[in-house]
PDB file of C-alpha atoms in Angstrom:
ATOM      1  CA  UNK A   1      81.586  76.301  61.637  1.00 45.00           C
ATOM      2  CA  UNK A   2      79.924  78.293  64.942  1.00 44.00           C
ATOM      3  CA  UNK A   3      82.090  79.796  66.998  1.00 47.00           C
ATOM      4  CA  UNK A   4      83.401  78.851  70.600  1.00 45.00           C
ATOM      5  CA  UNK A   5      82.177  80.823  73.514  1.00 50.00           C
ATOM      6  CA  UNK A   6      83.745  83.235  75.261  1.00 49.00           C
ATOM      7  CA  UNK A   7      86.455  82.527  78.139  1.00 47.00           C
ATOM      8  CA  UNK A   8      83.560  84.488  79.930  1.00 49.00           C
ATOM      9  CA  UNK A   9      81.327  82.078  79.338  1.00 52.00           C
ATOM     10  CA  UNK A  10      83.512  78.686  79.908  1.00 47.00           C
ATOM     11  CA  UNK A  11      85.063  80.043  82.783  1.00 46.00           C
ATOM     12  CA  UNK A  12      83.075  82.434  84.515  1.00 50.00           C
ATOM     13  CA  UNK A  13      84.841  82.765  88.003  1.00 46.00           C
ATOM     14  CA  UNK A  14      87.968  83.137  86.999  1.00 44.00           C
ATOM     15  CA  UNK A  15      87.010  86.058  84.565  1.00 43.00           C
ATOM     16  CA  UNK A  16      84.798  88.426  87.078  1.00 44.00           C
ATOM     17  CA  UNK A  17      87.483  87.520  89.908  1.00 43.00           C
ATOM     18  CA  UNK A  18      86.375  85.335  92.070  1.00 45.00           C
ATOM     19  CA  UNK A  19      88.786  83.763  94.432  1.00 43.00           C
ATOM     20  CA  UNK A  20      90.263  80.111  92.654  1.00 45.00           C
ATOM     21  CA  UNK A  21      90.257  77.769  95.168  1.00 49.00           C
ATOM     22  CA  UNK A  22      92.552  74.650  94.168  1.00 51.00           C
ATOM     23  CA  UNK A  23      90.854  71.391  94.127  1.00 55.00           C
ATOM     24  CA  UNK A  24      89.789  69.388  90.943  1.00 54.00           C
ATOM     25  CA  UNK A  25      86.093  70.927  90.377  1.00 53.00           C
ATOM     26  CA  UNK A  26      87.842  74.394  89.729  1.00 54.00           C
ATOM     27  CA  UNK A  27      90.808  75.407  86.673  1.00 52.00           C
ATOM     28  CA  UNK A  28      93.890  76.798  87.462  1.00 59.00           C
ATOM     29  CA  UNK A  29      96.294  78.595  85.746  1.00 59.00           C
ATOM     30  CA  UNK A  30      97.512  76.122  83.400  1.00 68.00           C
ATOM     31  CA  UNK A  31      93.845  75.349  82.313  1.00 65.00           C
ATOM     32  CA  UNK A  32      92.801  78.141  81.850  1.00 63.00           C
ATOM     33  CA  UNK A  33      96.020  78.825  79.542  1.00 67.00           C
ATOM     34  CA  UNK A  34      95.127  75.176  77.598  1.00 72.00           C
ATOM     35  CA  UNK A  35      91.328  76.683  77.320  1.00 67.00           C
ATOM     36  CA  UNK A  36      91.984  79.839  75.467  1.00 66.00           C
ATOM     37  CA  UNK A  37      94.839  77.962  72.909  1.00 68.00           C
ATOM     38  CA  UNK A  38      91.821  75.467  72.669  1.00 71.00           C
ATOM     39  CA  UNK A  39      88.859  78.584  72.066  1.00 67.00           C
ATOM     40  CA  UNK A  40      91.951  80.502  69.296  1.00 64.00           C
ATOM     41  CA  UNK A  41      92.157  77.305  67.212  1.00 65.00           C
ATOM     42  CA  UNK A  42      88.357  76.228  66.986  1.00 66.00           C
ATOM     43  CA  UNK A  43      87.119  80.110  66.885  1.00 62.00           C
ATOM     44  CA  UNK A  44      85.012  80.740  63.475  1.00 58.00           C
ATOM     45  CA  UNK A  45      87.469  82.550  60.647  1.00 57.00           C
ATOM     46  CA  UNK A  46      84.556  84.219  59.359  1.00 52.00           C
ATOM     47  CA  UNK A  47      84.247  85.729  63.350  1.00 56.00           C
ATOM     48  CA  UNK A  48      87.577  85.766  65.173  1.00 56.00           C
ATOM     49  CA  UNK A  49      87.992  86.593  68.996  1.00 55.00           C
ATOM     50  CA  UNK A  50      88.135  90.854  69.082  1.00 57.00           C
ATOM     51  CA  UNK A  51      92.460  91.931  70.109  1.00 54.00           C
ATOM     52  CA  UNK A  52      90.654  93.777  72.885  1.00 55.00           C
ATOM     53  CA  UNK A  53      88.225  90.620  74.146  1.00 63.00           C
ATOM     54  CA  UNK A  54      91.350  88.935  73.960  1.00 58.00           C
ATOM     55  CA  UNK A  55      93.447  90.925  75.841  1.00 59.00           C
ATOM     56  CA  UNK A  56      91.024  91.859  78.168  1.00 67.00           C
ATOM     57  CA  UNK A  57      90.176  88.171  78.956  1.00 62.00           C
ATOM     58  CA  UNK A  58      94.520  87.992  79.790  1.00 60.00           C
ATOM     59  CA  UNK A  59      94.694  91.211  82.090  1.00 61.00           C
ATOM     60  CA  UNK A  60      91.767  89.307  83.588  1.00 63.00           C
ATOM     61  CA  UNK A  61      92.869  86.336  84.303  1.00 57.00           C
ATOM     62  CA  UNK A  62      96.764  87.703  85.646  1.00 58.00           C
ATOM     63  CA  UNK A  63      94.800  90.107  88.148  1.00 61.00           C
ATOM     64  CA  UNK A  64      93.363  86.993  89.686  1.00 56.00           C
ATOM     65  CA  UNK A  65      96.085  85.692  89.971  1.00 54.00           C
ATOM     66  CA  UNK A  66      98.001  88.873  90.861  1.00 56.00           C
ATOM     67  CA  UNK A  67      95.941  89.190  93.796  1.00 57.00           C
ATOM     68  CA  UNK A  68      96.067  85.735  95.142  1.00 59.00           C
ATOM     69  CA  UNK A  69     100.057  85.822  94.942  1.00 58.00           C
ATOM     70  CA  UNK A  70      99.463  89.449  96.893  1.00 51.00           C
ATOM     71  CA  UNK A  71      97.407  87.590  99.333  1.00 59.00           C
ATOM     72  CA  UNK A  72      99.922  84.926  99.558  1.00 57.00           C
ATOM     73  CA  UNK A  73     102.879  86.956 100.107  1.00 53.00           C
ATOM     74  CA  UNK A  74     101.552  89.603 102.845  1.00 49.00           C
ATOM     75  CA  UNK A  75      99.833  86.857 104.424  1.00 54.00           C
ATOM     76  CA  UNK A  76     103.280  85.883 105.267  1.00 50.00           C
ATOM     77  CA  UNK A  77     104.856  88.615 105.582  1.00 49.00           C
ATOM     78  CA  UNK A  78     102.057  89.299 108.486  1.00 53.00           C
ATOM     79  CA  UNK A  79     102.999  85.998 110.385  1.00 57.00           C
ATOM     80  CA  UNK A  80     106.692  87.280 110.142  1.00 53.00           C
ATOM     81  CA  UNK A  81     105.789  90.154 111.123  1.00 54.00           C
ATOM     82  CA  UNK A  82     103.626  89.221 114.264  1.00 59.00           C
ATOM     83  CA  UNK A  83     106.508  86.037 115.388  1.00 60.00           C
ATOM     84  CA  UNK A  84     108.942  89.086 115.491  1.00 64.00           C
ATOM     85  CA  UNK A  85     106.747  91.067 118.204  1.00 63.00           C
ATOM     86  CA  UNK A  86     106.485  87.771 120.061  1.00 65.00           C
ATOM     87  CA  UNK A  87     110.026  87.246 120.138  1.00 66.00           C
ATOM     88  CA  UNK A  88     110.314  90.809 121.403  1.00 68.00           C
ATOM     89  CA  UNK A  89     107.466  90.703 123.901  1.00 69.00           C
ATOM     90  CA  UNK A  90     109.028  88.147 125.094  1.00 74.00           C
ATOM     91  CA  UNK A  91     112.406  90.089 126.377  1.00 78.00           C
ATOM     92  CA  UNK A  92     110.335  92.393 128.363  1.00 80.00           C
ATOM     93  CA  UNK A  93     109.922  89.671 131.167  1.00 86.00           C
ATOM     94  CA  UNK A  94     111.147  90.509 134.278  1.00 87.00           C
ATOM     95  CA  UNK A  95     111.154  94.095 133.299  1.00 88.00           C
ATOM     96  CA  UNK A  96     108.689  96.867 134.224  1.00 90.00           C
ATOM     97  CA  UNK A  97     106.017  98.426 132.276  1.00 92.00           C
ATOM     98  CA  UNK A  98     103.755 101.620 133.399  1.00 92.00           C
ATOM     99  CA  UNK A  99     100.408 102.402 131.340  1.00 90.00           C
ATOM    100  CA  UNK A 100      97.536 104.558 131.681  1.00 88.00           C
ATOM    101  CA  UNK A 101      96.192 103.194 134.520  1.00 90.00           C
ATOM    102  CA  UNK A 102      96.967 104.776 137.849  1.00 93.00           C
ATOM    103  CA  UNK A 103      96.255 101.263 139.942  1.00 94.00           C
ATOM    104  CA  UNK A 104      99.784 100.114 140.750  1.00 94.00           C
ATOM    105  CA  UNK A 105     100.442  97.262 142.907  1.00 95.00           C
ATOM    106  CA  UNK A 106     102.440  96.105 145.571  1.00 95.00           C
ATOM    107  CA  UNK A 107     104.075  92.533 145.192  1.00 91.00           C
ATOM    108  CA  UNK A 108     104.496  92.157 148.927  1.00 90.00           C
ATOM    109  CA  UNK A 109     104.277  93.426 152.482  1.00 87.00           C
ATOM    110  CA  UNK A 110     107.456  95.086 153.005  1.00 84.00           C
ATOM    111  CA  UNK A 111     107.913  96.230 149.288  1.00 89.00           C
ATOM    112  CA  UNK A 112     108.140  98.850 147.337  1.00 93.00           C
ATOM    113  CA  UNK A 113     105.617 100.758 144.342  1.00 95.00           C
ATOM    114  CA  UNK A 114     107.296 102.402 141.706  1.00 94.00           C
ATOM    115  CA  UNK A 115     105.633 104.679 139.828  1.00 95.00           C
ATOM    116  CA  UNK A 116     106.447 108.085 137.433  1.00 94.00           C
ATOM    117  CA  UNK A 117     104.451 111.711 137.896  1.00 96.00           C
ATOM    118  CA  UNK A 118     104.319 113.557 134.690  1.00 95.00           C
ATOM    119  CA  UNK A 119     104.307 116.988 135.044  1.00 96.00           C
ATOM    120  CA  UNK A 120     103.318 119.448 132.520  1.00 95.00           C
ATOM    121  CA  UNK A 121     105.331 122.905 133.993  1.00 95.00           C
ATOM    122  CA  UNK A 122     108.214 123.327 136.761  1.00 96.00           C
ATOM    123  CA  UNK A 123     106.305 122.629 140.018  1.00 96.00           C
ATOM    124  CA  UNK A 124     106.965 124.145 143.518  1.00 95.00           C
ATOM    125  CA  UNK A 125     105.856 121.092 145.464  1.00 94.00           C
ATOM    126  CA  UNK A 126     104.430 117.747 144.350  1.00 96.00           C
ATOM    127  CA  UNK A 127     101.882 115.383 146.704  1.00 96.00           C
ATOM    128  CA  UNK A 128     101.929 111.783 146.120  1.00 97.00           C
ATOM    129  CA  UNK A 129      98.095 109.947 147.435  1.00 97.00           C
ATOM    130  CA  UNK A 130      97.942 106.338 147.946  1.00 97.00           C
ATOM    131  CA  UNK A 131      94.470 104.869 148.206  1.00 97.00           C
ATOM    132  CA  UNK A 132      92.924 101.316 149.311  1.00 94.00           C
ATOM    133  CA  UNK A 133      90.378  99.717 146.934  1.00 92.00           C
ATOM    134  CA  UNK A 134      87.847 101.019 148.678  1.00 93.00           C
ATOM    135  CA  UNK A 135      88.992 104.601 148.282  1.00 93.00           C
ATOM    136  CA  UNK A 136      90.216 105.351 151.627  1.00 95.00           C
ATOM    137  CA  UNK A 137      93.506 106.682 151.511  1.00 96.00           C
ATOM    138  CA  UNK A 138      96.077 105.665 153.746  1.00 95.00           C
ATOM    139  CA  UNK A 139      99.358 107.703 152.364  1.00 95.00           C
ATOM    140  CA  UNK A 140     100.850 111.180 151.370  1.00 95.00           C
ATOM    141  CA  UNK A 141     104.349 112.222 150.427  1.00 93.00           C
ATOM    142  CA  UNK A 142     105.231 115.834 149.811  1.00 93.00           C
ATOM    143  CA  UNK A 143     108.353 116.539 147.466  1.00 91.00           C
ATOM    144  CA  UNK A 144     110.241 119.530 147.155  1.00 89.00           C
ATOM    145  CA  UNK A 145     110.547 121.526 143.995  1.00 93.00           C
ATOM    146  CA  UNK A 146     110.591 119.779 140.738  1.00 92.00           C
ATOM    147  CA  UNK A 147     111.366 120.540 137.329  1.00 93.00           C
ATOM    148  CA  UNK A 148     108.975 119.818 134.496  1.00 95.00           C
ATOM    149  CA  UNK A 149     109.245 116.252 132.955  1.00 94.00           C
ATOM    150  CA  UNK A 150     108.799 112.436 134.093  1.00 94.00           C
ATOM    151  CA  UNK A 151     109.531 112.474 137.691  1.00 93.00           C
ATOM    152  CA  UNK A 152     110.231 108.653 139.323  1.00 93.00           C
ATOM    153  CA  UNK A 153     108.545 107.995 142.804  1.00 94.00           C
ATOM    154  CA  UNK A 154     108.369 105.496 144.752  1.00 93.00           C
ATOM    155  CA  UNK A 155     105.931 104.094 147.767  1.00 95.00           C
ATOM    156  CA  UNK A 156     107.785 101.630 150.254  1.00 94.00           C
ATOM    157  CA  UNK A 157     104.055 100.364 151.187  1.00 94.00           C
ATOM    158  CA  UNK A 158     103.496 102.006 154.866  1.00 95.00           C
ATOM    159  CA  UNK A 159     100.740 103.724 155.822  1.00 94.00           C
ATOM    160  CA  UNK A 160     100.120 107.731 157.477  1.00 91.00           C
ATOM    161  CA  UNK A 161     101.617 105.567 160.813  1.00 92.00           C
ATOM    162  CA  UNK A 162     104.648 104.085 159.305  1.00 92.00           C
ATOM    163  CA  UNK A 163     102.320 100.513 159.842  1.00 94.00           C
ATOM    164  CA  UNK A 164     103.000  98.257 156.652  1.00 95.00           C
ATOM    165  CA  UNK A 165      99.964  97.211 154.368  1.00 95.00           C
ATOM    166  CA  UNK A 166      99.575  93.792 152.954  1.00 95.00           C
ATOM    167  CA  UNK A 167     100.260  93.572 149.496  1.00 94.00           C
ATOM    168  CA  UNK A 168      97.518  94.074 146.434  1.00 95.00           C
ATOM    169  CA  UNK A 169      96.159  97.024 143.847  1.00 95.00           C
ATOM    170  CA  UNK A 170      96.246 100.593 145.287  1.00 97.00           C
ATOM    171  CA  UNK A 171      95.548 103.791 143.240  1.00 96.00           C
ATOM    172  CA  UNK A 172      97.967 106.063 143.136  1.00 97.00           C
ATOM    173  CA  UNK A 173      97.246 109.808 142.272  1.00 97.00           C
ATOM    174  CA  UNK A 174      99.036 113.488 142.976  1.00 97.00           C
ATOM    175  CA  UNK A 175      98.574 117.387 142.969  1.00 97.00           C
ATOM    176  CA  UNK A 176     101.318 119.652 142.055  1.00 97.00           C
ATOM    177  CA  UNK A 177     101.815 123.431 142.805  1.00 96.00           C
ATOM    178  CA  UNK A 178     102.502 124.837 138.988  1.00 95.00           C
ATOM    179  CA  UNK A 179     102.091 128.657 138.038  1.00 93.00           C
ATOM    180  CA  UNK A 180     100.680 129.777 141.362  1.00 91.00           C
ATOM    181  CA  UNK A 181      97.882 126.863 140.930  1.00 93.00           C
ATOM    182  CA  UNK A 182      97.579 123.582 142.471  1.00 94.00           C
ATOM    183  CA  UNK A 183      96.309 121.201 140.283  1.00 95.00           C
ATOM    184  CA  UNK A 184      96.324 117.286 139.418  1.00 96.00           C
ATOM    185  CA  UNK A 185      98.371 115.221 137.386  1.00 97.00           C
ATOM    186  CA  UNK A 186      98.885 112.171 136.178  1.00 95.00           C
ATOM    187  CA  UNK A 187     100.636 108.997 138.442  1.00 96.00           C
ATOM    188  CA  UNK A 188     101.675 106.124 136.265  1.00 95.00           C
ATOM    189  CA  UNK A 189     102.285 103.035 138.520  1.00 95.00           C
ATOM    190  CA  UNK A 190     105.108 100.569 137.401  1.00 94.00           C
ATOM    191  CA  UNK A 191     104.196  96.885 137.281  1.00 93.00           C
ATOM    192  CA  UNK A 192     106.515  93.943 136.348  1.00 92.00           C
ATOM    193  CA  UNK A 193     106.140  91.618 133.149  1.00 92.00           C
ATOM    194  CA  UNK A 194     105.800  88.034 134.743  1.00 92.00           C
ATOM    195  CA  UNK A 195     105.215  86.399 131.448  1.00 90.00           C
ATOM    196  CA  UNK A 196     103.406  86.901 127.641  1.00 85.00           C
ATOM    197  CA  UNK A 197     100.921  85.247 125.827  1.00 83.00           C
ATOM    198  CA  UNK A 198      99.755  84.970 122.405  1.00 75.00           C
ATOM    199  CA  UNK A 199      95.730  86.443 121.883  1.00 69.00           C
ATOM    200  CA  UNK A 200      93.699  82.964 121.216  1.00 62.00           C
ATOM    201  CA  UNK A 201      92.472  85.378 118.197  1.00 63.00           C
ATOM    202  CA  UNK A 202      95.562  86.455 116.725  1.00 58.00           C
ATOM    203  CA  UNK A 203      95.134  90.260 117.588  1.00 61.00           C
ATOM    204  CA  UNK A 204      98.381  90.593 119.499  1.00 72.00           C
ATOM    205  CA  UNK A 205     100.231  89.746 122.147  1.00 79.00           C
ATOM    206  CA  UNK A 206      99.846  90.414 125.530  1.00 86.00           C
ATOM    207  CA  UNK A 207     101.638  91.062 128.704  1.00 89.00           C
ATOM    208  CA  UNK A 208     100.369  88.959 131.890  1.00 91.00           C
ATOM    209  CA  UNK A 209     101.347  91.829 134.526  1.00 93.00           C
ATOM    210  CA  UNK A 210     101.686  91.024 138.564  1.00 92.00           C
ATOM    211  CA  UNK A 211      98.501  92.116 139.909  1.00 92.00           C
ATOM    212  CA  UNK A 212      97.371  89.279 136.919  1.00 91.00           C
ATOM    213  CA  UNK A 213      96.414  91.555 134.277  1.00 91.00           C
ATOM    214  CA  UNK A 214      96.857  91.574 130.967  1.00 89.00           C
ATOM    215  CA  UNK A 215      97.673  94.581 129.054  1.00 88.00           C
ATOM    216  CA  UNK A 216      99.380  94.524 125.304  1.00 84.00           C
ATOM    217  CA  UNK A 217     101.791  96.081 124.079  1.00 80.00           C
ATOM    218  CA  UNK A 218     100.163  98.879 122.538  1.00 80.00           C
ATOM    219  CA  UNK A 219      99.125 100.214 125.641  1.00 84.00           C
ATOM    220  CA  UNK A 220     102.239 100.162 127.489  1.00 87.00           C
ATOM    221  CA  UNK A 221     103.184 104.079 127.737  1.00 87.00           C
ATOM    222  CA  UNK A 222     106.723 103.120 129.034  1.00 87.00           C
ATOM    223  CA  UNK A 223     109.082 100.733 129.269  1.00 83.00           C
ATOM    224  CA  UNK A 224     111.791 100.545 132.631  1.00 80.00           C
TER     225      UNK A 224
END
């Protein structure tokens, strides 16, 4: 009796670790086991299948099946985490967030623009500057001695003469006198979250801010 071809010859796509698709033209796990039993029943008694080869073929099939199960499990876990992220982000609607940008948004005439100044050390004085989008300085305000850390500041939307300015985007910057030196310090304007969107490429959840821009939740520095 001639020996029966090995599984690697009869079922190369499974043994070599390729993805098994669920369609009529390819074999699944039950088909594989049927094929294995048939091979054992019809093998040449004078040339029985080597035990190591038998175990190897089973292990290879089990590896492929296990990887597919893991992939399915990770896909399901990713969907759950993604949905949970979207649900949490929806709770931010109506709140203010700060990002790494120093561009703030004055939502309405007569309104306020809130921001956080990050001081790397105790400051004997602090000065806040507001520029319009053309770079023209329209306001500056002074603060007294301030301890190291985050300082909440607010601009009332007026220029140096006290006139109300138009709503729009404004750049904020600050300088502080720290350890006998005047140095620039970071300012993080806050913006209101108007709504939440799901990225079209499935990469994450986006926050739609009051000025019309979008930021990912990972780029938010703080929530207020």
